[in-house]
Amino acid sequence: MGEAEATPSVVVSHVDIVYRVFAGRRPGSRGPRSWLSRDEENRSVRTVHAVKDVSFVARHGESIGIIGRNGSGKSTLLRAVAGLMPPTNGHVWSDGTPSLLGVNAVLVKQLSGARNIYIGAQALGLSREEVDDVYADIVEFSGIGDAIDLPMSAYSSGMAARLRFAISTAAVPPVLVVDEALATGDADFRARSRERIEGLRERAGTVFLVSHSAASIRSMCDRAIWLDSGELVADGPVDLVLEAYQSSSKRPPRSHPPAEPDVPGVERWSGDTRYHTSALTSRRGLQDQTDTVVLASGADLALALACVPGGASVAAPVLLTHPTRLMRTTRAEIERLGPQQVVLAGGPGIIGAEVAEAVDALGVVVHRLGGDDSVATSRVMLTDLTEVTTLDVVYLAPVGESGAVLTAAISSEPGTSRVLLVGEDGLTAETEAALEQLSVRVIRVLADDDTLDGAALERLRSLAREGVQRVLTPTAAAAAAAVSQDSHGRGVDVVYVASADDTAVGDAVTGAGVAEMAGAPFLLVERDDVPQVTHEELERLAPSHIVLLGGPATITPAVRARLADYLVSDADDAGPAPAL
Amino acid sequence: MTGSTVSEGGGLPLPSPLSPAEAADLARRHGLTPLAGRPRLRSYVAQVWERRQFILTLSSGQSTARYQSNRLGQLWSLLNPALLVVSYFLIFGVLLRTSRGVDNFVGFLSIGVVLFGFSAAVIGAGSKALSSNVALVRALRFPRAALPISVAMTELIAALPALGLLLVLMPVLGEPIRVQWLLLPVSVLLQVLQITGLSLVGARLVDISRDLANLIPLFLRISRYLSGVFFSIATFSAGFPEPVGAVLRYQPFAVQLETARQSLMAEFPFEPQVWLASAGWSVGLFVVGFVVFWRGEGSYGRG
């Protein structure tokens, strides 16, 4: 096929990426040694080795799919390819400046779409004159029409996504990196996006596409790269790599990655993607049918977490769904649960019409709750699921900080507490209005001064009967341990354990609700460590079984083995562990 | 389907990687450029200069967005400093009737409040320009110095109404309209260079350790009291032995306010040595800040 003649566009040579994560304070972590130690790892900063010795050469005209499980380092690798995440070791060379479909980070919501076209396209490197030339084309492609002169905050999330895509692809970059961005918009727009990407590729560019979905990679790419735990597993023609990837996911213990030793009593529930993990967790954790099932988009984990307390209040599990189609595993789980209604968390821009249609086809009543973005949806979720008029505690968490949202979701007592998301624009009039209609006892703010300043807290004070507290210190793991301590005695049957890492938060969504409904404690660990707070609580709980949510990439086999130390043997009477 | 990459045993296609030297050679032969790492200072300056339009577009956008959600909108950029000056006038001019050795104390105070407020806003926001824009840094590729510089531009645009207000206020307070007023833009320009330099250093420091972000408000508060916002620094520094007094008079923030007052107020005569000091600080702080920031380029965005 003449592949050998095509000139290289990107050379990636032995790249390692280790990055820092600011995990917030960990009170008492590892005892007094932690604040005496100078070792960064013991303090609030941790490191993640996300990409390990990856090398490949991409050529002009290729479109390359990157596939791998959750947390396998796909997005991090692509950030390095786009020149955004400097490699810790190794080198990346590229033809010109690659462009990641990430222009939304620079757009200013309060300004008009027209003004944002100039900001976004100039951020991509176009000059003002060049933007003048492509302006009409961007507006036309996005299909926004006269609304282009309205502020972007007035756009639906679908409109905003279309505009972002149109801006991002206006520059004809030599290397375009697409991170699951094609999941937005209606079928017509997706077809046009696909065409546009094909056009870019034909103009001798190189396109990288990250996706969980083998189907979208198969339809758009001719070559695939498979990453697992940050390592390159395969690199070759798309059909061969996908075949290997899919067969590996059907038979998990294969030669690569090395089979994990079984740890009796510590069961691992993990699927290929967050959607599989979510459905599996519900299937294994909930024996009974439920009246209601909440579907939340797996592309918006903060919102999914924020739905957990509301869902638990009506004994509804929160299942993650792919934003634009109902995956087989999700559909099967809905059918098993046999609900009377399925609640979709968010408008059609968050969960596509295709999902609603597919659920409807199962003969289940579909209710859409919520608005165009996650903040608006969390606002609706405050009350509409259970129609309460009063709440004990409302947690305000920034939409961009999944750690804080996880803390809030775990700390919320079902039935009486909820999580409300706040966006970058802080406390909006809509949020205030939503709180005003409720009689809230306490508002707890898990956002720092940058998101909600003193003036915002002052305004909130008038909306809560017993005041406002800003809570910044506890990590999600500490919050989970505290909740467990308050509600469970020693000697529980089963403890659910998920990862507190930002990248693995998806695995916690369904598990948090399922644990609540099963009356089981829910604790958090790190990928490769058991935090001190969790350690102490596990010692106190002395469980008979532990359920681990997520694969070896999100919670290492070493942590799984360590967790076995906390088990109290029930071998005397029970024999083999009862099925959970 | 070529199939050449698959071995007989059904193993996975995985071409063996090039050695680092081979990869470097391949990249060089095809004219590919290294993505990470720090460009040479000269080409970094060129890159920032190339992005000047983007910096301006972003800055004017950000400053327009600032009051967008308020009903009175942009009027607030005028109302805020006006209310501040009025309140200081009531407290110091009417209630306390203090003058502290200055004839036109309200004019003196207004200049101090508006211009030091501008410096504090630039340094406060500029130091956090990277840490509060991690998403942006991780999403788009551009010379990162554009961020602190754009913050300075945003604050400058936002401060223009307040500067205009000063010009209206001065004749009201009895200051004659003089040719020296033309020096005010020069004074502000020198100030912008100085504080942009400081915020470039601040942004690098905060990127190295976020804890340092907590010290910046403290630094600004101390500077506020040591720079002659509320009282004449010349009178104040006279109480100290000479080297200390000179340091207090010639530190950047004091010089910024002094040149502005010499431009607008008749009782502050033009002193060339103050303007020279300001020009020296401008070049020195901006160059040092830019170089310090540039040395971290290539590591921004990792965490």
XYZ file of C-alpha atoms in Angstrom, chain A residues 1 3 7-11 13-14 18-20 22 25 55 57 59 79-88 92-98 100 102-103 105-106 108 110-111 115 118-119 122-129 226 232-237 239-241 244 254 450, chain B residues 1-3 5-6 10 12-15 17-21 23-28 30-37 51 53-54 56-58 60-62 64-66 68-69 128 132-133 135-142 144 207-211 298-303:
132
model
C 0.000 0.000 0.000
C 2.984 2.921 3.394
C 6.932 10.616 5.190
C 6.806 10.648 8.970
C 4.729 13.331 10.685
C 5.248 12.368 14.319
C 8.134 10.431 15.850
C 10.794 7.790 20.931
C 10.936 5.979 24.290
C 5.224 10.864 35.118
C 3.024 13.620 36.387
C 2.184 15.166 39.690
C -2.251 17.478 43.913
C -3.968 17.304 52.445
C 7.738 4.506 20.780
C 6.300 6.623 14.102
C 3.137 9.064 8.843
C -1.319 15.123 25.148
C 2.361 14.370 24.701
C 1.852 13.900 20.962
C 0.117 17.271 20.892
C 3.067 18.776 22.733
C 0.995 19.672 25.771
C 2.355 17.299 28.349
C 6.140 17.342 28.270
C 7.545 13.807 28.462
C 9.581 13.000 31.551
C 8.517 13.638 20.553
C 9.154 15.250 17.183
C 6.370 16.581 15.048
C 5.640 18.246 11.767
C 4.453 21.693 12.779
C 2.197 22.331 15.727
C -0.302 19.565 16.401
C -5.799 18.839 20.087
C -9.329 21.186 23.098
C -10.078 24.712 22.109
C -10.420 25.590 27.407
C -9.738 29.041 26.044
C -14.960 32.700 27.335
C -19.841 35.177 28.743
C -18.801 36.386 25.306
C -15.915 36.789 19.601
C -11.546 34.927 17.142
C -10.201 33.900 20.537
C -6.083 32.712 17.305
C -5.242 30.394 20.184
C -4.724 27.713 17.551
C -2.209 29.938 15.825
C -4.232 31.685 13.130
C -3.665 35.380 12.604
C -6.537 37.827 12.819
C -6.630 38.108 9.022
C -3.185 -0.494 21.931
C 2.443 -0.266 24.195
C 0.850 -3.681 23.670
C 0.293 -3.628 19.917
C 0.713 -1.291 16.959
C -0.430 -2.273 13.507
C -3.320 -2.564 11.029
C -8.314 -4.986 12.150
C -5.528 -7.059 13.649
C -5.046 -4.872 16.699
C -6.516 -8.900 19.567
C -4.204 -13.571 28.941
C -11.157 30.932 43.247
C -4.040 -6.184 4.180
C -0.319 -6.651 4.162
C -0.143 -8.855 7.214
C 3.764 -7.351 10.755
C 2.093 -10.435 12.227
C -0.695 -15.215 16.110
C 0.466 -9.131 18.366
C 1.704 -6.731 15.719
C 4.310 -4.655 17.468
C 7.134 -3.211 15.378
C 11.088 0.590 18.282
C 13.808 2.694 16.712
C 16.745 3.453 18.922
C 16.794 7.023 20.271
C 19.564 7.892 17.796
C 14.523 8.239 15.882
C 16.385 11.524 16.172
C 17.932 10.941 12.784
C 14.590 10.122 11.147
C 13.032 13.230 12.652
C 15.905 15.400 11.470
C 12.197 14.902 7.555
C 12.421 18.292 9.170
C 10.340 17.432 12.230
C 10.760 19.666 15.247
C 11.040 18.592 18.878
C 7.848 19.356 20.728
C 8.817 19.402 24.317
C 11.673 21.202 25.843
C 1.193 35.635 19.329
C -2.685 39.429 18.377
C -3.884 36.412 20.306
C -4.706 41.152 22.770
C -7.823 39.290 21.624
C -7.811 37.132 24.735
C -9.899 42.276 25.614
C -12.274 39.311 25.663
C -11.496 38.531 29.288
C -15.233 42.435 28.525
C -16.421 39.230 30.164
C -15.544 40.511 33.617
C -20.880 40.726 31.770
C -23.119 39.018 34.316
C -1.816 32.345 39.161
C -5.572 28.622 37.261
C -5.376 27.759 33.579
C -6.824 23.029 31.432
C -5.808 25.610 28.873
C -2.109 24.808 29.218
C -2.882 21.139 28.708
C -5.154 21.755 25.746
C -3.336 24.206 23.503
C 0.215 24.850 22.472
C 1.506 28.385 22.629
C 3.191 30.061 28.042
C 4.215 26.543 39.241
C 7.179 25.151 41.178
C 5.244 25.108 44.426
C 1.591 25.997 44.675
C 2.004 26.760 48.341
C 8.700 22.992 28.626
C 7.870 21.912 32.149
C 4.594 23.839 32.477
C 1.538 21.642 32.264
C 2.961 18.509 33.794
C 1.091 18.943 36.995
